[in-house]
mmCIF file of C-alpha atoms in Angstrom:
data_model
loop_
_atom_site.group_PDB
_atom_site.id
_atom_site.type_symbol
_atom_site.label_atom_id
_atom_site.label_comp_id
_atom_site.label_asym_id
_atom_site.label_seq_id
_atom_site.Cartn_x
_atom_site.Cartn_y
_atom_site.Cartn_z
ATOM 1 C CA MET C 1 -32.024 46.008 -13.833
ATOM 2 C CA ARG C 2 -31.539 42.456 -15.088
ATOM 3 C CA ARG C 3 -29.751 43.673 -18.229
ATOM 4 C CA THR C 4 -27.391 45.734 -16.078
ATOM 5 C CA ALA C 5 -26.576 42.696 -13.929
ATOM 6 C CA ILE C 6 -25.945 40.548 -17.030
ATOM 7 C CA ALA C 7 -23.773 43.273 -18.583
ATOM 8 C CA ALA C 8 -21.769 43.634 -15.354
ATOM 9 C CA THR C 9 -21.287 39.858 -15.099
ATOM 10 C CA THR C 10 -20.221 39.654 -18.757
ATOM 11 C CA ALA C 11 -17.731 42.511 -18.294
ATOM 12 C CA ALA C 12 -16.253 40.859 -15.194
ATOM 13 C CA LEU C 13 -15.910 37.556 -17.051
ATOM 14 C CA CYS C 14 -14.156 39.281 -19.990
ATOM 15 C CA LEU C 15 -11.699 41.007 -17.635
ATOM 16 C CA THR C 16 -10.967 37.701 -15.896
ATOM 17 C CA LEU C 17 -10.341 35.939 -19.207
ATOM 18 C CA ALA C 18 -8.102 38.780 -20.404
ATOM 19 C CA ALA C 19 -6.063 38.563 -17.205
ATOM 20 C CA CYS C 20 -5.657 34.813 -17.651
ATOM 21 C CA ASN C 21 -4.392 35.303 -21.216
ATOM 22 C CA ALA C 22 -1.817 37.957 -20.219
ATOM 23 C CA ALA C 23 1.829 37.211 -20.914
ATOM 24 C CA GLU C 24 3.643 35.248 -18.244
ATOM 25 C CA PRO C 25 6.366 37.119 -16.366
ATOM 26 C CA GLU C 26 9.859 36.371 -17.654
ATOM 27 C CA VAL C 27 13.339 36.896 -16.188
ATOM 28 C CA ASN C 28 16.031 37.376 -18.833
ATOM 29 C CA THR C 29 19.531 36.425 -17.635
ATOM 30 C CA LYS C 30 21.212 35.702 -20.973
ATOM 31 C CA PRO C 31 23.425 38.523 -22.290
ATOM 32 C CA ASN C 32 23.148 39.723 -25.859
ATOM 33 C CA PRO C 33 25.625 37.948 -28.174
ATOM 34 C CA GLN C 34 28.962 39.617 -28.769
ATOM 35 C CA PRO C 35 29.854 40.643 -32.347
ATOM 36 C CA SER C 36 30.805 37.636 -34.464
ATOM 37 C CA LYS C 37 34.473 36.701 -34.778
ATOM 38 C CA THR C 38 36.444 36.740 -37.989
ATOM 39 C CA ALA C 39 37.323 33.397 -39.598
ATOM 40 C CA ALA C 40 40.840 33.552 -38.125
ATOM 41 C CA GLU C 41 39.442 34.044 -34.599
ATOM 42 C CA LYS C 42 36.890 31.233 -34.757
ATOM 43 C CA ALA C 43 37.501 28.016 -32.843
ATOM 44 C CA PRO C 44 37.924 24.775 -34.791
ATOM 45 C CA GLU C 45 34.698 23.024 -35.785
ATOM 46 C CA THR C 46 35.313 20.178 -33.311
ATOM 47 C CA THR C 47 35.306 22.524 -30.303
ATOM 48 C CA LYS C 48 31.917 22.821 -28.627
ATOM 49 C CA ALA C 49 30.655 26.282 -27.789
ATOM 50 C CA PRO C 50 30.528 27.003 -24.067
ATOM 51 C CA ALA C 51 27.127 26.938 -22.410
ATOM 52 C CA PRO C 52 25.442 30.353 -22.242
ATOM 53 C CA LYS C 53 26.345 32.172 -19.072
ATOM 54 C CA ASP C 54 24.202 34.350 -16.867
ATOM 55 C CA ALA C 55 24.583 38.090 -17.367
ATOM 56 C CA THR C 56 27.066 39.873 -15.126
ATOM 57 C CA ILE C 57 28.834 43.252 -14.972
ATOM 58 C CA GLY C 58 29.503 44.517 -18.500
ATOM 59 C CA ASP C 59 26.751 42.456 -20.140
ATOM 60 C CA THR C 60 23.784 43.904 -22.033
ATOM 61 C CA LEU C 61 20.230 42.563 -21.796
ATOM 62 C CA THR C 62 17.428 43.510 -24.195
ATOM 63 C CA LEU C 63 14.100 44.119 -22.442
ATOM 64 C CA LYS C 64 10.624 44.770 -23.757
ATOM 65 C CA GLY C 65 7.854 46.897 -22.253
ATOM 66 C CA PHE C 66 4.069 46.716 -22.307
ATOM 67 C CA GLU C 67 3.497 48.576 -25.575
ATOM 68 C CA ASP C 68 4.521 47.680 -29.124
ATOM 69 C CA GLY C 69 7.899 49.194 -29.972
ATOM 70 C CA GLN C 70 9.021 49.545 -26.343
ATOM 71 C CA GLN C 71 12.478 47.965 -26.147
ATOM 72 C CA ILE C 72 15.708 48.930 -24.406
ATOM 73 C CA ASP C 73 19.214 47.519 -24.144
ATOM 74 C CA VAL C 74 20.389 47.742 -20.532
ATOM 75 C CA THR C 75 24.050 47.298 -19.577
ATOM 76 C CA LEU C 76 25.174 46.890 -15.982
ATOM 77 C CA THR C 77 28.401 48.875 -16.321
ATOM 78 C CA LYS C 78 29.798 49.128 -12.769
ATOM 79 C CA THR C 79 29.095 48.572 -9.098
ATOM 80 C CA SER C 80 30.360 50.391 -6.020
ATOM 81 C CA ASP C 81 30.224 48.357 -2.800
ATOM 82 C CA PRO C 82 30.220 49.978 -0.380
ATOM 83 C CA ALA C 83 29.202 53.230 -2.046
ATOM 84 C CA THR C 84 30.523 56.363 -0.378
ATOM 85 C CA PRO C 85 27.924 59.090 0.248
ATOM 86 C CA LYS C 86 28.532 62.267 -1.750
ATOM 87 C CA ASP C 87 28.079 64.507 1.304
ATOM 88 C CA GLU C 88 27.950 64.274 5.093
ATOM 89 C CA PHE C 89 24.200 64.927 5.346
ATOM 90 C CA PHE C 90 22.792 61.722 3.850
ATOM 91 C CA ARG C 91 24.167 58.389 4.995
ATOM 92 C CA PRO C 92 22.901 54.826 5.375
ATOM 93 C CA GLU C 93 21.245 53.952 8.688
ATOM 94 C CA ASP C 94 23.408 52.382 11.403
ATOM 95 C CA GLY C 95 24.100 48.733 10.575
ATOM 96 C CA ASN C 96 23.532 49.301 6.832
ATOM 97 C CA ARG C 97 25.640 50.262 3.815
ATOM 98 C CA TRP C 98 24.907 51.665 0.374
ATOM 99 C CA ILE C 99 25.594 49.828 -2.866
ATOM 100 C CA GLY C 100 25.801 51.723 -6.134
ATOM 101 C CA VAL C 101 24.871 50.157 -9.478
ATOM 102 C CA GLN C 102 25.605 52.040 -12.707
ATOM 103 C CA VAL C 103 23.463 51.202 -15.731
ATOM 104 C CA GLN C 104 23.376 52.422 -19.296
ATOM 105 C CA ILE C 105 20.042 52.367 -21.091
ATOM 106 C CA VAL C 106 19.823 52.568 -24.889
ATOM 107 C CA ASN C 107 16.412 52.836 -26.546
ATOM 108 C CA SER C 108 16.644 50.039 -29.130
ATOM 109 C CA GLY C 109 12.909 50.094 -29.864
ATOM 110 C CA THR C 110 10.749 52.135 -32.194
ATOM 111 C CA ALA C 111 8.704 53.896 -29.475
ATOM 112 C CA VAL C 112 9.872 56.640 -27.114
ATOM 113 C CA TYR C 113 11.158 55.300 -23.775
ATOM 114 C CA ASP C 114 9.599 57.356 -20.951
ATOM 115 C CA ASP C 115 10.086 55.887 -17.490
ATOM 116 C CA SER C 116 11.673 56.241 -14.083
ATOM 117 C CA PRO C 117 14.452 53.633 -14.384
ATOM 118 C CA THR C 118 15.338 53.372 -10.700
ATOM 119 C CA ASN C 119 11.715 52.487 -9.861
ATOM 120 C CA GLY C 120 12.211 49.281 -11.846
ATOM 121 C CA MET C 121 15.478 48.274 -10.170
ATOM 122 C CA LYS C 122 16.184 46.141 -7.100
ATOM 123 C CA VAL C 123 18.989 44.020 -5.673
ATOM 124 C CA ALA C 124 18.953 40.664 -3.874
ATOM 125 C CA ASP C 125 21.414 39.247 -1.394
ATOM 126 C CA SER C 126 22.617 35.651 -1.179
ATOM 127 C CA GLU C 127 19.901 34.917 1.421
ATOM 128 C CA GLY C 128 17.115 35.908 -1.000
ATOM 129 C CA GLN C 129 16.276 39.254 0.607
ATOM 130 C CA TRP C 130 15.266 41.935 -1.918
ATOM 131 C CA PHE C 131 16.009 45.652 -1.565
ATOM 132 C CA ASN C 132 14.525 48.618 -3.441
ATOM 133 C CA GLY C 133 16.504 51.712 -4.303
ATOM 134 C CA VAL C 134 16.938 54.777 -2.113
ATOM 135 C CA ILE C 135 17.251 58.397 -3.191
ATOM 136 C CA ALA C 136 20.908 59.165 -2.579
ATOM 137 C CA ASP C 137 23.963 60.593 -4.297
ATOM 138 C CA ILE C 138 27.304 58.801 -4.142
ATOM 139 C CA LYS C 139 30.872 59.833 -4.941
ATOM 140 C CA ALA C 140 31.156 57.209 -7.701
ATOM 141 C CA GLY C 141 29.192 59.440 -10.090
ATOM 142 C CA PRO C 142 25.909 61.111 -11.003
ATOM 143 C CA SER C 143 22.625 59.431 -10.135
ATOM 144 C CA MET C 144 20.262 58.208 -12.837
ATOM 145 C CA ALA C 145 17.643 60.882 -13.489
ATOM 146 C CA ALA C 146 14.286 60.322 -11.781
ATOM 147 C CA GLY C 147 12.513 60.548 -15.130
ATOM 148 C CA VAL C 148 14.140 59.581 -18.419
ATOM 149 C CA THR C 149 12.683 60.167 -21.888
ATOM 150 C CA LEU C 150 14.680 58.709 -24.794
ATOM 151 C CA LYS C 151 13.884 58.763 -28.492
ATOM 152 C CA PRO C 152 14.895 55.628 -30.426
ATOM 153 C CA GLY C 153 18.701 55.333 -30.440
ATOM 154 C CA ALA C 154 19.229 57.710 -27.487
ATOM 155 C CA LYS C 155 20.908 56.615 -24.247
ATOM 156 C CA ALA C 156 21.085 57.438 -20.533
ATOM 157 C CA LEU C 157 23.754 56.580 -17.960
ATOM 158 C CA GLY C 158 23.586 56.878 -14.179
ATOM 159 C CA TRP C 159 23.859 55.306 -10.740
ATOM 160 C CA ALA C 160 21.107 53.718 -8.651
ATOM 161 C CA VAL C 161 21.682 53.329 -4.911
ATOM 162 C CA PHE C 162 20.435 50.574 -2.602
ATOM 163 C CA GLU C 163 20.623 50.323 1.177
ATOM 164 C CA VAL C 164 21.389 46.848 2.494
ATOM 165 C CA PRO C 165 22.570 45.389 5.830
ATOM 166 C CA LYS C 166 26.352 45.683 6.305
ATOM 167 C CA ASN C 167 26.810 41.889 6.348
ATOM 168 C CA SER C 168 24.616 41.149 3.296
ATOM 169 C CA LYS C 169 26.335 39.733 0.223
ATOM 170 C CA VAL C 170 24.543 41.287 -2.739
ATOM 171 C CA ALA C 171 24.208 38.549 -5.371
ATOM 172 C CA SER C 172 22.056 39.987 -8.179
ATOM 173 C CA VAL C 173 20.554 43.100 -9.737
ATOM 174 C CA GLN C 174 17.182 43.213 -11.510
ATOM 175 C CA PHE C 175 15.759 45.787 -13.920
ATOM 176 C CA GLY C 176 12.278 45.969 -15.435
ATOM 177 C CA MET C 177 10.657 48.464 -17.781
ATOM 178 C CA ASN C 178 7.431 50.302 -16.963
ATOM 179 C CA SER C 179 8.740 51.062 -13.445
ATOM 180 C CA GLY C 180 9.306 47.350 -12.898
ATOM 181 C CA PHE C 181 5.783 46.242 -13.867
ATOM 182 C CA SER C 182 6.505 44.893 -17.362
ATOM 183 C CA ASP C 183 6.315 41.146 -17.885
ATOM 184 C CA GLN C 184 10.042 40.913 -18.653
ATOM 185 C CA THR C 185 12.796 41.528 -16.100
ATOM 186 C CA GLY C 186 16.536 41.534 -16.686
ATOM 187 C CA GLU C 187 18.841 39.981 -14.099
ATOM 188 C CA TRP C 188 22.617 40.240 -13.640
ATOM 189 C CA LYS C 189 24.599 38.039 -11.238
ATOM 190 C CA LEU C 190 27.282 39.698 -9.130
ATOM 191 C CA LYS C 191 30.429 37.805 -8.231
#
């Protein structure tokens, strides 16, 4: 009985220590660098490079997952605000509107990407309110598949839809691997 209690206490202590040593959550807002310029296109040596900007529409962020080799390049390609419902049967609730966000995912890692991308996406308004996605189809284009499996080098493209109050100004989009539970989250600012 005593050995069992000691073993249980030791196991609990090990789990606590492992949790304390886990990676800290990180929000990546810096877009991947653009291809380098030719010598003729480069600015003179005396010109300082501009400060890195936050990612926005058209920028690609590289994100890592929980497991070794899990890595994707995510590009926020377009937004649709307000997003028009694809049919007359599904609409936002009164006082709300839909916002569509199109993303392209490229598996840039060495492991297979197998996830539900829209589970790891959310938007925030300028007041700091966060909104999860809704299952909806919009006229802007096809929705992102509910489950996506990509071998290294493969890509997926689709729309995620969010329902927000009509007067909300959506300010940012976030994306995280592992259905949003990975330690690294990508964030794009909307203008």
